């Protein structure tokens, strides 16, 4: 399984250095990817875990104040990058067209995009979640070759599950994973949203899941170790 850790906007320099020491003690058969806050990327020094970023610029190098482009990420040995996380869609107004530009540049720089998709509670209640997921994927992969599309990892994160402790039923998750598979039959798919060491026994019954994208749990290494033992 793939286990990607999204630290979000957490950990000061000192906290991150201590955190890396804790992570270095993880011994697991699973493929681990750490996506630290951008400012901590240059401190990463582990060889049991791959390095990811939480965002990349829509643009190549140039006059784009505050942006970090994919070539810069690659020069810091970043091999994976989250794209279209719901927190960025909401807070930074990232669109699916933006995710398409980012994915194009990341693939050109040999970084594997982890495309986050997911619906709000309202979209689920109004039964347009299927259309939302399809749009988020189809727009993001526009103009890419089949071979390029195959490289993308999808993370299904129902927005109402992120940080809330609320997890959809396995049937609800499987339904969405099958929608994703109807468009992208061979891509790896992660589940994200309040996954933890307590609910993993239920989540791991879902055969269609290839791994997990963890937010809160990424910061609690003891509990993360329990989680890794259970999958
Ligand atoms: P939580 O695991 O804290 O719900 O966050 C999930 C997430 O957004 C990972 O990208």
mmCIF file of C-alpha atoms and ligand atoms in Angstrom:
data_model
loop_
_atom_site.group_PDB
_atom_site.id
_atom_site.type_symbol
_atom_site.label_atom_id
_atom_site.label_comp_id
_atom_site.label_asym_id
_atom_site.label_seq_id
_atom_site.Cartn_x
_atom_site.Cartn_y
_atom_site.Cartn_z
ATOM 1 C CA UNK A 1 0.000 0.000 0.000
ATOM 2 C CA UNK A 2 0.942 3.635 -0.462
ATOM 3 C CA UNK A 3 0.757 5.820 2.642
ATOM 4 C CA UNK A 4 1.126 9.541 1.948
ATOM 5 C CA UNK A 5 1.515 11.956 4.843
ATOM 6 C CA UNK A 6 0.192 15.477 4.438
ATOM 7 C CA UNK A 7 1.588 17.677 7.182
ATOM 8 C CA UNK A 8 -0.466 20.635 5.885
ATOM 9 C CA UNK A 9 0.664 23.943 7.472
ATOM 10 C CA UNK A 10 2.194 22.378 10.570
ATOM 11 C CA UNK A 11 5.587 21.990 12.281
ATOM 12 C CA UNK A 12 8.145 24.684 12.889
ATOM 13 C CA UNK A 13 11.762 24.020 11.915
ATOM 14 C CA UNK A 14 12.616 22.585 15.342
ATOM 15 C CA UNK A 15 9.441 20.526 15.486
ATOM 16 C CA UNK A 16 10.049 19.167 11.999
ATOM 17 C CA UNK A 17 13.619 18.087 12.820
ATOM 18 C CA UNK A 18 12.321 16.180 15.859
ATOM 19 C CA UNK A 19 9.494 14.729 13.763
ATOM 20 C CA UNK A 20 11.973 13.447 11.161
ATOM 21 C CA UNK A 21 13.838 11.624 13.917
ATOM 22 C CA UNK A 22 10.592 9.916 14.912
ATOM 23 C CA UNK A 23 9.739 9.045 11.309
ATOM 24 C CA UNK A 24 13.206 7.570 10.794
ATOM 25 C CA UNK A 25 12.240 4.783 13.230
ATOM 26 C CA UNK A 26 9.383 3.591 11.005
ATOM 27 C CA UNK A 27 10.052 0.183 9.553
ATOM 28 C CA UNK A 28 7.289 -0.866 7.192
ATOM 29 C CA UNK A 29 6.704 -2.765 3.973
ATOM 30 C CA UNK A 30 4.442 0.035 2.752
ATOM 31 C CA UNK A 31 5.477 2.813 0.372
ATOM 32 C CA UNK A 32 5.657 5.996 2.446
ATOM 33 C CA UNK A 33 5.540 9.522 1.027
ATOM 34 C CA UNK A 34 5.976 12.604 3.229
ATOM 35 C CA UNK A 35 4.528 15.932 2.045
ATOM 36 C CA UNK A 36 5.896 18.505 4.500
ATOM 37 C CA UNK A 37 5.054 22.178 4.591
ATOM 38 C CA UNK A 38 7.108 23.719 1.709
ATOM 39 C CA UNK A 39 9.475 25.552 4.027
ATOM 40 C CA UNK A 40 10.543 22.237 5.589
ATOM 41 C CA UNK A 41 11.284 20.448 2.318
ATOM 42 C CA UNK A 42 14.993 21.300 2.350
ATOM 43 C CA UNK A 43 15.374 19.742 5.820
ATOM 44 C CA UNK A 44 14.173 16.323 4.672
ATOM 45 C CA UNK A 45 16.880 13.695 5.117
ATOM 46 C CA UNK A 46 15.209 10.267 5.338
ATOM 47 C CA UNK A 47 15.800 7.284 3.127
ATOM 48 C CA UNK A 48 12.896 5.106 4.360
ATOM 49 C CA UNK A 49 10.370 7.614 3.015
ATOM 50 C CA UNK A 50 9.938 9.422 -0.330
ATOM 51 C CA UNK A 51 9.573 13.175 -0.497
ATOM 52 C CA UNK A 52 6.468 14.951 -1.730
ATOM 53 C CA UNK A 53 5.252 18.542 -1.861
ATOM 54 C CA UNK A 54 1.824 19.919 -1.042
ATOM 55 C CA UNK A 55 1.626 22.247 -4.027
ATOM 56 C CA UNK A 56 3.475 23.420 -7.123
ATOM 57 C CA UNK A 57 3.121 26.569 -9.195
ATOM 58 C CA UNK A 58 0.936 26.656 -12.324
ATOM 59 C CA UNK A 59 3.865 28.379 -13.977
ATOM 60 C CA UNK A 60 7.467 27.766 -14.900
ATOM 61 C CA UNK A 61 10.267 29.855 -13.352
ATOM 62 C CA UNK A 62 9.800 33.590 -13.607
ATOM 63 C CA UNK A 63 7.973 36.545 -12.117
ATOM 64 C CA UNK A 64 5.474 34.686 -9.909
ATOM 65 C CA UNK A 65 6.028 35.990 -6.383
ATOM 66 C CA UNK A 66 5.532 33.434 -3.646
ATOM 67 C CA UNK A 67 5.318 30.469 -5.998
ATOM 68 C CA UNK A 68 7.506 27.356 -6.012
ATOM 69 C CA UNK A 69 7.781 25.711 -9.425
ATOM 70 C CA UNK A 70 8.167 22.052 -10.250
ATOM 71 C CA UNK A 71 11.799 22.384 -11.392
ATOM 72 C CA UNK A 72 12.678 23.889 -8.016
ATOM 73 C CA UNK A 73 10.858 21.043 -6.261
ATOM 74 C CA UNK A 74 12.724 18.484 -8.343
ATOM 75 C CA UNK A 75 16.035 20.135 -7.461
ATOM 76 C CA UNK A 76 15.196 19.338 -3.798
ATOM 77 C CA UNK A 77 14.549 15.686 -4.718
ATOM 78 C CA UNK A 78 10.777 15.966 -4.565
ATOM 79 C CA UNK A 79 9.262 12.970 -6.362
ATOM 80 C CA UNK A 80 5.552 13.462 -5.606
ATOM 81 C CA UNK A 81 3.250 16.468 -5.359
ATOM 82 C CA UNK A 82 -0.314 16.913 -4.133
ATOM 83 C CA UNK A 83 -2.484 18.744 -6.631
ATOM 84 C CA UNK A 84 -5.963 20.187 -6.116
ATOM 85 C CA UNK A 85 -6.280 19.493 -2.401
ATOM 86 C CA UNK A 86 -9.729 20.683 -1.300
ATOM 87 C CA UNK A 87 -8.186 23.123 1.173
ATOM 88 C CA UNK A 88 -6.381 24.837 -1.726
ATOM 89 C CA UNK A 89 -9.468 24.654 -3.941
ATOM 90 C CA UNK A 90 -11.405 26.415 -1.184
ATOM 91 C CA UNK A 91 -8.863 28.802 0.334
ATOM 92 C CA UNK A 92 -6.741 29.635 -2.725
ATOM 93 C CA UNK A 93 -9.556 29.193 -5.261
ATOM 94 C CA UNK A 94 -7.620 26.614 -7.249
ATOM 95 C CA UNK A 95 -9.690 25.394 -10.214
ATOM 96 C CA UNK A 96 -9.568 22.160 -12.140
ATOM 97 C CA UNK A 97 -7.917 24.143 -14.970
ATOM 98 C CA UNK A 98 -5.169 25.043 -12.499
ATOM 99 C CA UNK A 99 -4.732 21.392 -11.552
ATOM 100 C CA UNK A 100 -4.374 20.603 -15.253
ATOM 101 C CA UNK A 101 -1.549 23.150 -15.649
ATOM 102 C CA UNK A 102 0.207 21.913 -12.514
ATOM 103 C CA UNK A 103 -0.002 18.270 -13.569
ATOM 104 C CA UNK A 104 1.418 19.116 -17.015
ATOM 105 C CA UNK A 105 4.450 20.822 -15.467
ATOM 106 C CA UNK A 106 4.987 18.186 -12.768
ATOM 107 C CA UNK A 107 4.984 15.340 -15.269
ATOM 108 C CA UNK A 108 7.412 17.278 -17.480
ATOM 109 C CA UNK A 109 9.728 17.510 -14.467
ATOM 110 C CA UNK A 110 9.320 13.855 -13.564
ATOM 111 C CA UNK A 111 7.301 14.413 -10.388
ATOM 112 C CA UNK A 112 4.316 12.127 -9.769
ATOM 113 C CA UNK A 113 1.133 14.165 -9.236
ATOM 114 C CA UNK A 114 -1.267 13.040 -6.510
ATOM 115 C CA UNK A 115 -4.552 14.513 -7.703
ATOM 116 C CA UNK A 116 -7.025 15.089 -4.872
ATOM 117 C CA UNK A 117 -10.721 14.891 -5.698
ATOM 118 C CA UNK A 118 -13.804 14.819 -3.534
ATOM 119 C CA UNK A 119 -17.266 16.199 -2.960
ATOM 120 C CA UNK A 120 -18.801 18.417 -0.299
ATOM 121 C CA UNK A 121 -21.661 17.226 1.882
ATOM 122 C CA UNK A 122 -24.044 19.439 -0.109
ATOM 123 C CA UNK A 123 -22.912 17.942 -3.412
ATOM 124 C CA UNK A 124 -23.532 14.486 -1.981
ATOM 125 C CA UNK A 125 -26.963 15.401 -0.610
ATOM 126 C CA UNK A 126 -27.952 16.958 -3.947
ATOM 127 C CA UNK A 127 -26.675 13.887 -5.738
ATOM 128 C CA UNK A 128 -24.247 15.717 -8.033
ATOM 129 C CA UNK A 129 -21.120 14.236 -6.459
ATOM 130 C CA UNK A 130 -20.582 11.899 -9.405
ATOM 131 C CA UNK A 131 -20.497 14.843 -11.826
ATOM 132 C CA UNK A 132 -18.129 16.737 -9.500
ATOM 133 C CA UNK A 133 -15.640 13.867 -9.290
ATOM 134 C CA UNK A 134 -15.763 13.288 -13.052
ATOM 135 C CA UNK A 135 -15.199 16.983 -13.794
ATOM 136 C CA UNK A 136 -12.281 17.184 -11.348
ATOM 137 C CA UNK A 137 -10.593 14.267 -13.080
ATOM 138 C CA UNK A 138 -11.456 14.921 -16.721
ATOM 139 C CA UNK A 139 -10.393 18.586 -16.621
ATOM 140 C CA UNK A 140 -7.182 17.755 -14.726
ATOM 141 C CA UNK A 141 -6.033 15.260 -17.375
ATOM 142 C CA UNK A 142 -6.927 17.289 -20.471
ATOM 143 C CA UNK A 143 -4.198 17.262 -23.109
ATOM 144 C CA UNK A 144 -2.162 14.490 -21.440
ATOM 145 C CA UNK A 145 -1.236 11.298 -23.265
ATOM 146 C CA UNK A 146 -2.547 7.968 -21.955
ATOM 147 C CA UNK A 147 0.954 7.132 -20.704
ATOM 148 C CA UNK A 148 1.145 10.420 -18.809
ATOM 149 C CA UNK A 149 -2.310 9.955 -17.309
ATOM 150 C CA UNK A 150 -1.319 6.515 -16.022
ATOM 151 C CA UNK A 151 1.395 8.116 -13.864
ATOM 152 C CA UNK A 152 -1.087 10.131 -11.781
ATOM 153 C CA UNK A 153 -2.106 8.882 -8.332
ATOM 154 C CA UNK A 154 -5.662 9.797 -7.368
ATOM 155 C CA UNK A 155 -6.601 10.634 -3.781
ATOM 156 C CA UNK A 156 -10.314 10.464 -3.053
ATOM 157 C CA UNK A 157 -10.977 12.771 -0.113
ATOM 158 C CA UNK A 158 -14.646 13.451 0.670
ATOM 159 C CA UNK A 159 -14.431 17.040 1.901
ATOM 160 C CA UNK A 160 -16.805 16.470 4.797
ATOM 161 C CA UNK A 161 -14.479 13.731 6.087
ATOM 162 C CA UNK A 162 -11.354 15.842 6.276
ATOM 163 C CA UNK A 163 -10.466 16.498 9.896
ATOM 164 C CA UNK A 164 -14.012 15.745 11.089
ATOM 165 C CA UNK A 165 -13.895 12.104 12.161
ATOM 166 C CA UNK A 166 -16.830 11.443 9.819
ATOM 167 C CA UNK A 167 -16.139 8.634 7.362
ATOM 168 C CA UNK A 168 -18.504 7.539 4.585
ATOM 169 C CA UNK A 169 -19.682 3.935 4.591
ATOM 170 C CA UNK A 170 -17.518 1.462 2.695
ATOM 171 C CA UNK A 171 -20.321 1.200 0.107
ATOM 172 C CA UNK A 172 -20.275 4.960 -0.461
ATOM 173 C CA UNK A 173 -16.488 4.962 -0.839
ATOM 174 C CA UNK A 174 -16.537 1.984 -3.205
ATOM 175 C CA UNK A 175 -19.149 3.670 -5.388
ATOM 176 C CA UNK A 176 -16.873 6.687 -5.895
ATOM 177 C CA UNK A 177 -13.766 4.548 -6.393
ATOM 178 C CA UNK A 178 -15.629 2.747 -9.167
ATOM 179 C CA UNK A 179 -16.531 6.069 -10.797
ATOM 180 C CA UNK A 180 -12.827 6.953 -10.720
ATOM 181 C CA UNK A 181 -11.909 3.525 -12.114
ATOM 182 C CA UNK A 182 -14.431 3.934 -14.941
ATOM 183 C CA UNK A 183 -12.302 6.886 -16.140
ATOM 184 C CA UNK A 184 -8.870 5.707 -14.946
ATOM 185 C CA UNK A 185 -8.934 1.906 -14.757
ATOM 186 C CA UNK A 186 -5.271 1.361 -13.897
ATOM 187 C CA UNK A 187 -4.339 4.367 -11.730
ATOM 188 C CA UNK A 188 -3.564 3.923 -8.054
ATOM 189 C CA UNK A 189 -6.261 5.373 -5.778
ATOM 190 C CA UNK A 190 -5.764 6.533 -2.194
ATOM 191 C CA UNK A 191 -8.464 7.294 0.348
ATOM 192 C CA UNK A 192 -8.126 10.355 2.578
ATOM 193 C CA UNK A 193 -10.310 11.881 5.287
ATOM 194 C CA UNK A 194 -10.098 11.120 9.020
ATOM 195 C CA UNK A 195 -8.406 7.761 8.426
ATOM 196 C CA UNK A 196 -6.796 6.585 11.644
ATOM 197 C CA UNK A 197 -5.645 3.593 13.679
ATOM 198 C CA UNK A 198 -9.206 3.008 14.955
ATOM 199 C CA UNK A 199 -11.213 3.065 11.726
ATOM 200 C CA UNK A 200 -8.599 1.364 9.545
ATOM 201 C CA UNK A 201 -10.010 -2.099 10.263
ATOM 202 C CA UNK A 202 -13.195 -1.116 8.418
ATOM 203 C CA UNK A 203 -11.501 0.896 5.669
ATOM 204 C CA UNK A 204 -9.033 -1.848 4.848
ATOM 205 C CA UNK A 205 -11.899 -4.130 3.819
ATOM 206 C CA UNK A 206 -12.168 -2.034 0.649
ATOM 207 C CA UNK A 207 -10.176 -3.937 -1.985
ATOM 208 C CA UNK A 208 -10.273 -1.008 -4.423
ATOM 209 C CA UNK A 209 -8.108 1.170 -2.129
ATOM 210 C CA UNK A 210 -4.370 1.227 -2.980
ATOM 211 C CA UNK A 211 -3.387 3.360 -0.015
ATOM 212 C CA UNK A 212 -4.181 6.335 2.203
ATOM 213 C CA UNK A 213 -3.554 10.066 2.393
ATOM 214 C CA UNK A 214 -3.278 11.024 6.044
ATOM 215 C CA UNK A 215 -3.550 14.525 7.515
ATOM 216 C CA UNK A 216 -3.955 14.577 11.287
ATOM 217 C CA UNK A 217 -2.503 11.111 11.757
ATOM 218 C CA UNK A 218 0.684 12.118 9.912
ATOM 219 C CA UNK A 219 1.609 14.232 12.934
ATOM 220 C CA UNK A 220 1.184 11.462 15.528
ATOM 221 C CA UNK A 221 3.955 9.021 14.783
ATOM 222 C CA UNK A 222 3.051 6.496 17.504
ATOM 223 C CA UNK A 223 -0.501 6.183 16.173
ATOM 224 C CA UNK A 224 0.778 6.195 12.602
ATOM 225 C CA UNK A 225 2.909 3.158 13.449
ATOM 226 C CA UNK A 226 -0.174 1.326 14.758
ATOM 227 C CA UNK A 227 -1.995 2.241 11.537
ATOM 228 C CA UNK A 228 0.867 0.888 9.418
ATOM 229 C CA UNK A 229 0.859 -2.377 11.347
ATOM 230 C CA UNK A 230 -2.830 -2.848 10.645
ATOM 231 C CA UNK A 231 -2.808 -2.397 6.861
HETATM 232 P P1 LIG B 1 -7.278 14.241 7.919
HETATM 233 O O1 LIG B 1 -6.625 12.905 7.868
HETATM 234 O O2 LIG B 1 -6.766 15.131 9.012
HETATM 235 O O3 LIG B 1 -8.765 14.138 7.881
HETATM 236 O O4 LIG B 1 -6.843 15.010 6.573
HETATM 237 C C1 LIG B 1 -6.985 14.352 5.379
HETATM 238 C C2 LIG B 1 -6.342 15.167 4.333
HETATM 239 O O5 LIG B 1 -6.822 16.228 3.979
HETATM 240 C C3 LIG B 1 -5.088 14.667 3.772
HETATM 241 O O6 LIG B 1 -4.748 15.382 2.631
#
